Amino acid sequence: MPQSVTVRVPAKVNVQLAVGAARADGFHDLANVFLAVGLYDEVTATEADSLRITVSGADAALVPTDGTNLAARAAAALAARYGRSPGVHLHIAKDIPVAGGMAGGSADGAGALLACDALWGTGAPREELLAICAELGSDVPFSLIGGAALGRGRGELLTPLEVGGGFHWVFATADGGLSTPAVYGEFDRLTAGAAVPDPEPAPSLLDALRTGDAVALAGALSNDLQPAALSLRPSLAETLRTGTAAGALAGLVSGSGPTTAFLTKDEASARQVAAALRTSGTCRTARVAAGPAPGATVIG
Ligand code: C5P
């Protein structure tokens, strides 16, 4: 068995997030079109006497290191299934914005699961890893598979999607996170009394992904959680205006926010938009990344 295993896991942006009415279990049915993008966390698993988490990176202080961390829960879930001790040291090198709507916590859960599977030699089949991911959280299965996919149910039932080219993005991070349950709660408040249609993927959006057409994708981007995120964080409207005024094809809130995502026509345009956002004072910083990116991958 290896002494330690490192797994690299991408962030995601939702190019479409169609949200239905709240279900009896409190979750919302979704048509969730995920695209993995090239901002990564790395999770390193090393044998240890007990389960321990450490975190490095600029936002390390914001990441819980107790049993609530999805990486810890992933290791515990795999160990329980295989009747072994969850003794492992998980080190998270964090680069994905924390509580930003880019599935950073989900990435760490998927990464820890794959790393522990390799470290312990459990050899869990892919379907079992995906089932554990779905128990950990709605976005965790996508962090494992990466690429692009349509998520139905609460987002965990995935159909991989074909993508005909690379898309260039700018991600503007904000100070402070937004809580996903709070944003869904605000969605419920804003839609109370209205008929919420069943969520469906937009054919024009799936076509744009398939053909790799950035202009068409920009015209089809949508996020039903955006009004709720803007209601809780009105300053994001100014960030969105700044990115599109700087030349982005379109901008939207990433998932439940508060990170905003801007699609650009090419890499040079992405660098220009990022520079304009950084000097605008409307965000904490801006990062450039392309998608689709591969899912959780053992890199050492
Ligand atoms: O699945 P996950 O733990 O990431 O979900 C966090 C919270 O986000 C849920 O407790 C719920 O409030 C909300 N959520 C939802 N519908 C979804 C996914 C998440 O209401 N499809």
PDB file of N, CA, C and O and ligand atoms in Angstrom, residues 26-30 136-139 153-155 180-181 184, ligand 1:
ATOM      1  N   GLY A  26     -37.450  18.949   2.109  1.00  0.00           N
ATOM      2  CA  GLY A  26     -36.761  20.238   2.252  1.00  0.00           C
ATOM      3  C   GLY A  26     -35.828  20.564   1.104  1.00  0.00           C
ATOM      4  O   GLY A  26     -35.482  21.720   0.897  1.00  0.00           O
ATOM      5  N   PHE A  27     -35.403  19.541   0.364  1.00  0.00           N
ATOM      6  CA  PHE A  27     -34.555  19.785  -0.807  1.00  0.00           C
ATOM      7  C   PHE A  27     -35.402  20.271  -1.974  1.00  0.00           C
ATOM      8  O   PHE A  27     -36.628  20.185  -1.949  1.00  0.00           O
ATOM      9  N   HIS A  28     -34.758  20.747  -3.010  1.00  0.00           N
ATOM     10  CA  HIS A  28     -35.433  21.225  -4.218  1.00  0.00           C
ATOM     11  C   HIS A  28     -35.010  20.361  -5.397  1.00  0.00           C
ATOM     12  O   HIS A  28     -33.816  20.087  -5.554  1.00  0.00           O
ATOM     13  N   ASP A  29     -35.984  19.965  -6.209  1.00  0.00           N
ATOM     14  CA  ASP A  29     -35.622  19.269  -7.447  1.00  0.00           C
ATOM     15  C   ASP A  29     -34.951  20.269  -8.374  1.00  0.00           C
ATOM     16  O   ASP A  29     -35.367  21.427  -8.472  1.00  0.00           O
ATOM     17  N   LEU A  30     -33.927  19.778  -9.074  1.00  0.00           N
ATOM     18  CA  LEU A  30     -33.122  20.672  -9.915  1.00  0.00           C
ATOM     19  C   LEU A  30     -32.976  20.128 -11.328  1.00  0.00           C
ATOM     20  O   LEU A  30     -33.050  18.919 -11.560  1.00  0.00           O
ATOM     21  N   LEU A 136     -23.098  12.287   1.044  1.00  0.00           N
ATOM     22  CA  LEU A 136     -22.353  13.399   1.660  1.00  0.00           C
ATOM     23  C   LEU A 136     -22.951  14.745   1.281  1.00  0.00           C
ATOM     24  O   LEU A 136     -22.933  15.684   2.072  1.00  0.00           O
ATOM     25  N   GLY A 137     -23.470  14.881   0.048  1.00  0.00           N
ATOM     26  CA  GLY A 137     -24.034  16.161  -0.370  1.00  0.00           C
ATOM     27  C   GLY A 137     -24.430  16.139  -1.830  1.00  0.00           C
ATOM     28  O   GLY A 137     -23.913  15.338  -2.616  1.00  0.00           O
ATOM     29  N   SER A 138     -25.321  17.055  -2.189  1.00  0.00           N
ATOM     30  CA  SER A 138     -25.912  17.046  -3.530  1.00  0.00           C
ATOM     31  C   SER A 138     -24.886  17.262  -4.638  1.00  0.00           C
ATOM     32  O   SER A 138     -25.060  16.758  -5.756  1.00  0.00           O
ATOM     33  N   ASP A 139     -23.823  18.048  -4.373  1.00  0.00           N
ATOM     34  CA  ASP A 139     -22.849  18.383  -5.417  1.00  0.00           C
ATOM     35  C   ASP A 139     -21.630  17.459  -5.425  1.00  0.00           C
ATOM     36  O   ASP A 139     -20.772  17.582  -6.300  1.00  0.00           O
ATOM     37  N   GLY A 153     -32.851  15.284  -9.780  1.00  0.00           N
ATOM     38  CA  GLY A 153     -33.082  15.056  -8.360  1.00  0.00           C
ATOM     39  C   GLY A 153     -32.620  16.285  -7.612  1.00  0.00           C
ATOM     40  O   GLY A 153     -32.863  17.419  -8.035  1.00  0.00           O
ATOM     41  N   ARG A 154     -31.903  16.104  -6.501  1.00  0.00           N
ATOM     42  CA  ARG A 154     -31.369  17.285  -5.810  1.00  0.00           C
ATOM     43  C   ARG A 154     -30.005  17.673  -6.372  1.00  0.00           C
ATOM     44  O   ARG A 154     -29.286  18.475  -5.778  1.00  0.00           O
ATOM     45  N   GLY A 155     -29.653  17.084  -7.504  1.00  0.00           N
ATOM     46  CA  GLY A 155     -28.400  17.414  -8.188  1.00  0.00           C
ATOM     47  C   GLY A 155     -27.452  16.230  -8.242  1.00  0.00           C
ATOM     48  O   GLY A 155     -26.400  16.287  -8.884  1.00  0.00           O
ATOM     49  N   THR A 180     -25.551  28.000   1.707  1.00  0.00           N
ATOM     50  CA  THR A 180     -26.438  27.408   0.699  1.00  0.00           C
ATOM     51  C   THR A 180     -27.876  27.273   1.212  1.00  0.00           C
ATOM     52  O   THR A 180     -28.814  27.681   0.518  1.00  0.00           O
ATOM     53  N   PRO A 181     -28.097  26.718   2.434  1.00  0.00           N
ATOM     54  CA  PRO A 181     -29.487  26.641   2.928  1.00  0.00           C
ATOM     55  C   PRO A 181     -30.142  28.018   3.013  1.00  0.00           C
ATOM     56  O   PRO A 181     -31.339  28.156   2.735  1.00  0.00           O
ATOM     57  N   TYR A 184     -31.263  28.985  -0.515  1.00  0.00           N
ATOM     58  CA  TYR A 184     -32.483  28.245  -0.893  1.00  0.00           C
ATOM     59  C   TYR A 184     -33.689  28.761  -0.092  1.00  0.00           C
ATOM     60  O   TYR A 184     -34.799  28.847  -0.616  1.00  0.00           O
TER      61      TYR A 184
HETATM   62  O1  C5P B   1     -26.857  18.535  -0.312  1.00  0.00           O
HETATM   63  P1  C5P B   1     -26.219  19.629   0.441  1.00  0.00           P
HETATM   64  O2  C5P B   1     -25.784  19.213   1.824  1.00  0.00           O
HETATM   65  O3  C5P B   1     -25.112  20.310  -0.282  1.00  0.00           O
HETATM   66  O4  C5P B   1     -27.328  20.730   0.634  1.00  0.00           O
HETATM   67  C1  C5P B   1     -27.166  21.803   1.518  1.00  0.00           C
HETATM   68  C2  C5P B   1     -28.492  22.502   1.710  1.00  0.00           C
HETATM   69  O5  C5P B   1     -28.865  23.169   0.500  1.00  0.00           O
HETATM   70  C3  C5P B   1     -29.655  21.579   2.009  1.00  0.00           C
HETATM   71  O6  C5P B   1     -29.754  21.350   3.402  1.00  0.00           O
HETATM   72  C4  C5P B   1     -30.839  22.365   1.484  1.00  0.00           C
HETATM   73  O7  C5P B   1     -31.188  23.396   2.380  1.00  0.00           O
HETATM   74  C5  C5P B   1     -30.252  23.054   0.274  1.00  0.00           C
HETATM   75  N1  C5P B   1     -30.493  22.303  -0.990  1.00  0.00           N
HETATM   76  C6  C5P B   1     -31.768  22.258  -1.520  1.00  0.00           C
HETATM   77  N2  C5P B   1     -31.995  21.582  -2.694  1.00  0.00           N
HETATM   78  C7  C5P B   1     -30.984  20.984  -3.348  1.00  0.00           C
HETATM   79  C8  C5P B   1     -29.667  21.032  -2.840  1.00  0.00           C
HETATM   80  C9  C5P B   1     -29.448  21.699  -1.642  1.00  0.00           C
HETATM   81  O8  C5P B   1     -32.701  22.810  -0.949  1.00  0.00           O
HETATM   82  N3  C5P B   1     -31.232  20.362  -4.494  1.00  0.00           N
END
